[in-house]
């Protein structure tokens, strides 16, 4: 690995550590301040803090399927880590690196909850539209996924993604 790639991976790791720490910190606050308490309104009728133990995954799917969820999480994280390691170190891909680190960090944050507690701590409730209760890790994943979607639609071209092609033709004319 060259120096630029090593530096990028090091920065990815530092950002990931910070993001996972912040997620776990906010969940710790939720447990200590919200558990057993009524919902706390931040914006009346719009946004509130409400403690919830989620034994499933997104939108409450796969309730009490901890092993299956953890297995899916691990496979998904390995795929994303593969992309991070294969990705070129060019300015065009810096934002993709950041977005993938946010997704991996969100997944790791929720995985840590499942491993330690058997459930994920959720505490942010967007009551205006009766949206499922979520947490900081979920915000990382959703916002970064939207960012990736936008990048793939409007920024990256098909040739930018050739680094993912396993069947690259080494004898192709320039």
Short mmCIF file of C-alpha atoms in Angstrom, two decimals:
data_model
loop_
_atom_site.label_atom_id
_atom_site.label_comp_id
_atom_site.label_asym_id
_atom_site.label_seq_id
_atom_site.Cartn_x
_atom_site.Cartn_y
_atom_site.Cartn_z
CA UNK A 1 0.00 0.00 0.00
CA UNK A 2 1.33 3.45 -0.84
CA UNK A 3 1.60 6.34 1.62
CA UNK A 4 -1.54 8.12 0.39
CA UNK A 5 -3.62 4.95 0.71
CA UNK A 6 -2.19 4.26 4.18
CA UNK A 7 -2.98 7.81 5.29
CA UNK A 8 -6.53 7.61 3.90
CA UNK A 9 -7.17 4.31 5.70
CA UNK A 10 -5.70 5.76 8.92
CA UNK A 11 -8.02 8.79 8.64
CA UNK A 12 -10.96 6.46 7.91
CA UNK A 13 -10.15 4.53 11.09
CA UNK A 14 -9.87 7.70 13.19
CA UNK A 15 -13.16 9.05 11.87
CA UNK A 16 -14.80 5.66 12.43
CA UNK A 17 -13.57 5.46 16.02
CA UNK A 18 -14.90 8.94 16.75
CA UNK A 19 -18.28 8.22 15.13
CA UNK A 20 -18.74 4.94 17.02
CA UNK A 21 -17.70 6.65 20.28
CA UNK A 22 -20.21 9.48 19.71
CA UNK A 23 -22.99 7.01 18.92
CA UNK A 24 -22.25 4.99 22.06
CA UNK A 25 -21.98 8.18 24.13
CA UNK A 26 -25.43 9.36 23.01
CA UNK A 27 -26.91 5.92 23.71
CA UNK A 28 -25.34 6.00 27.17
CA UNK A 29 -27.01 9.34 27.80
CA UNK A 30 -30.31 7.91 26.58
CA UNK A 31 -30.05 4.98 29.00
CA UNK A 32 -29.09 7.16 31.97
CA UNK A 33 -31.53 10.01 31.35
CA UNK A 34 -34.46 8.61 29.36
CA UNK A 35 -34.95 4.99 30.43
CA UNK A 36 -38.08 4.70 32.56
CA UNK A 37 -38.99 8.34 31.90
CA UNK A 38 -41.79 9.80 29.80
CA UNK A 39 -40.87 11.15 26.36
CA UNK A 40 -39.05 14.50 26.42
CA UNK A 41 -40.30 16.95 23.80
CA UNK A 42 -37.62 18.91 21.93
CA UNK A 43 -40.01 20.49 19.41
CA UNK A 44 -43.62 20.06 20.47
CA UNK A 45 -45.46 17.73 18.11
CA UNK A 46 -42.38 17.26 15.91
CA UNK A 47 -39.35 15.81 17.69
CA UNK A 48 -38.92 14.12 21.04
CA UNK A 49 -36.51 11.90 22.93
CA UNK A 50 -38.02 8.58 23.97
CA UNK A 51 -36.14 5.51 25.18
CA UNK A 52 -36.76 2.25 23.30
CA UNK A 53 -35.05 -1.13 23.29
CA UNK A 54 -35.14 -2.38 19.70
CA UNK A 55 -34.76 -6.17 19.44
CA UNK A 56 -35.02 -6.06 15.65
CA UNK A 57 -33.44 -4.01 12.92
CA UNK A 58 -34.62 -1.12 10.75
CA UNK A 59 -38.34 -0.40 11.14
CA UNK A 60 -38.61 -3.21 13.71
CA UNK A 61 -38.03 -5.98 11.16
CA UNK A 62 -36.65 -9.37 12.26
CA UNK A 63 -37.61 -8.98 15.92
CA UNK A 64 -35.59 -11.23 18.25
CA UNK A 65 -33.39 -12.53 15.41
CA UNK A 66 -30.09 -11.39 16.95
CA UNK A 67 -27.85 -14.02 15.31
CA UNK A 68 -29.32 -13.48 11.84
CA UNK A 69 -29.06 -9.69 12.18
CA UNK A 70 -25.46 -9.91 13.41
CA UNK A 71 -24.54 -12.24 10.55
CA UNK A 72 -26.10 -9.89 8.00
CA UNK A 73 -24.33 -6.92 9.65
CA UNK A 74 -20.94 -8.64 9.52
CA UNK A 75 -21.31 -9.60 5.85
CA UNK A 76 -22.44 -6.09 4.94
CA UNK A 77 -19.57 -4.49 6.91
CA UNK A 78 -17.01 -6.77 5.21
CA UNK A 79 -18.33 -5.79 1.77
CA UNK A 80 -18.11 -2.09 2.64
CA UNK A 81 -14.60 -2.53 4.07
CA UNK A 82 -13.59 -4.29 0.85
CA UNK A 83 -14.81 -1.26 -1.13
CA UNK A 84 -12.92 1.10 1.17
CA UNK A 85 -9.70 -0.82 0.68
CA UNK A 86 -10.09 -1.14 -3.11
CA UNK A 87 -11.13 2.47 -3.70
CA UNK A 88 -8.65 4.78 -5.43
CA UNK A 89 -7.13 7.56 -3.35
CA UNK A 90 -8.14 10.51 -5.49
CA UNK A 91 -10.05 13.68 -4.64
CA UNK A 92 -13.11 12.34 -6.47
CA UNK A 93 -13.38 9.45 -3.99
CA UNK A 94 -12.74 11.32 -0.72
CA UNK A 95 -16.42 11.93 -0.12
CA UNK A 96 -17.20 8.29 -0.91
CA UNK A 97 -14.63 7.28 1.72
CA UNK A 98 -16.30 9.52 4.30
CA UNK A 99 -19.79 8.29 3.44
CA UNK A 100 -18.74 4.64 3.64
CA UNK A 101 -17.04 5.26 7.01
CA UNK A 102 -20.31 6.77 8.29
CA UNK A 103 -22.25 3.69 7.14
CA UNK A 104 -19.72 1.25 8.64
CA UNK A 105 -19.61 3.25 11.89
CA UNK A 106 -23.38 3.24 12.17
CA UNK A 107 -23.42 -0.50 11.61
CA UNK A 108 -20.67 -1.06 14.18
CA UNK A 109 -22.44 1.16 16.73
CA UNK A 110 -25.64 -0.86 16.47
CA UNK A 111 -23.72 -4.14 16.36
CA UNK A 112 -22.00 -3.25 19.63
CA UNK A 113 -25.41 -2.73 21.24
CA UNK A 114 -26.65 -6.10 19.99
CA UNK A 115 -23.53 -7.86 21.25
CA UNK A 116 -23.50 -6.15 24.67
CA UNK A 117 -27.21 -5.75 25.36
CA UNK A 118 -29.07 -8.07 22.95
CA UNK A 119 -30.94 -5.01 21.64
CA UNK A 120 -30.22 -1.60 20.11
CA UNK A 121 -30.87 1.55 22.13
CA UNK A 122 -33.12 3.93 20.16
CA UNK A 123 -34.18 7.30 21.48
CA UNK A 124 -34.95 9.89 18.76
CA UNK A 125 -38.61 10.07 17.79
CA UNK A 126 -39.81 12.13 14.84
CA UNK A 127 -43.44 12.23 15.95
CA UNK A 128 -44.66 14.62 13.25
CA UNK A 129 -44.90 11.75 10.77
CA UNK A 130 -44.98 8.88 13.31
CA UNK A 131 -41.55 7.69 12.11
CA UNK A 132 -39.98 4.72 13.97
CA UNK A 133 -37.73 5.66 16.88
CA UNK A 134 -34.05 5.70 15.89
CA UNK A 135 -30.56 6.60 17.13
CA UNK A 136 -27.38 8.40 16.03
CA UNK A 137 -25.98 5.30 14.27
CA UNK A 138 -29.18 5.11 12.21
CA UNK A 139 -28.74 8.77 11.26
CA UNK A 140 -25.20 8.00 10.05
CA UNK A 141 -26.42 5.12 7.89
CA UNK A 142 -29.45 6.86 6.38
CA UNK A 143 -27.76 10.20 5.63
CA UNK A 144 -24.62 8.56 4.21
CA UNK A 145 -26.70 6.20 2.06
CA UNK A 146 -28.60 9.16 0.63
CA UNK A 147 -25.25 10.88 0.01
CA UNK A 148 -23.91 7.79 -1.79
CA UNK A 149 -27.06 7.59 -3.89
CA UNK A 150 -26.59 11.20 -4.96
CA UNK A 151 -22.89 10.62 -5.69
CA UNK A 152 -23.66 7.57 -7.85
CA UNK A 153 -26.43 9.40 -9.71
CA UNK A 154 -24.79 12.75 -10.34
CA UNK A 155 -21.04 12.65 -9.71
CA UNK A 156 -19.53 9.28 -10.56
CA UNK A 157 -19.45 7.87 -14.05
CA UNK A 158 -19.34 4.20 -14.99
CA UNK A 159 -15.62 4.37 -15.77
CA UNK A 160 -14.94 5.74 -12.26
CA UNK A 161 -16.10 2.41 -10.86
CA UNK A 162 -13.83 0.22 -13.00
CA UNK A 163 -11.68 -0.44 -9.92
CA UNK A 164 -14.48 -2.76 -8.74
CA UNK A 165 -14.36 -4.87 -11.89
CA UNK A 166 -12.85 -8.29 -11.18
CA UNK A 167 -12.53 -9.02 -14.90
CA UNK A 168 -10.39 -6.05 -15.86
CA UNK A 169 -8.81 -6.49 -19.27
CA UNK A 170 -5.10 -5.82 -18.80
CA UNK A 171 -4.56 -5.71 -22.55
CA UNK A 172 -7.19 -3.10 -23.31
CA UNK A 173 -6.11 -0.22 -25.50
CA UNK A 174 -5.90 3.18 -23.75
#
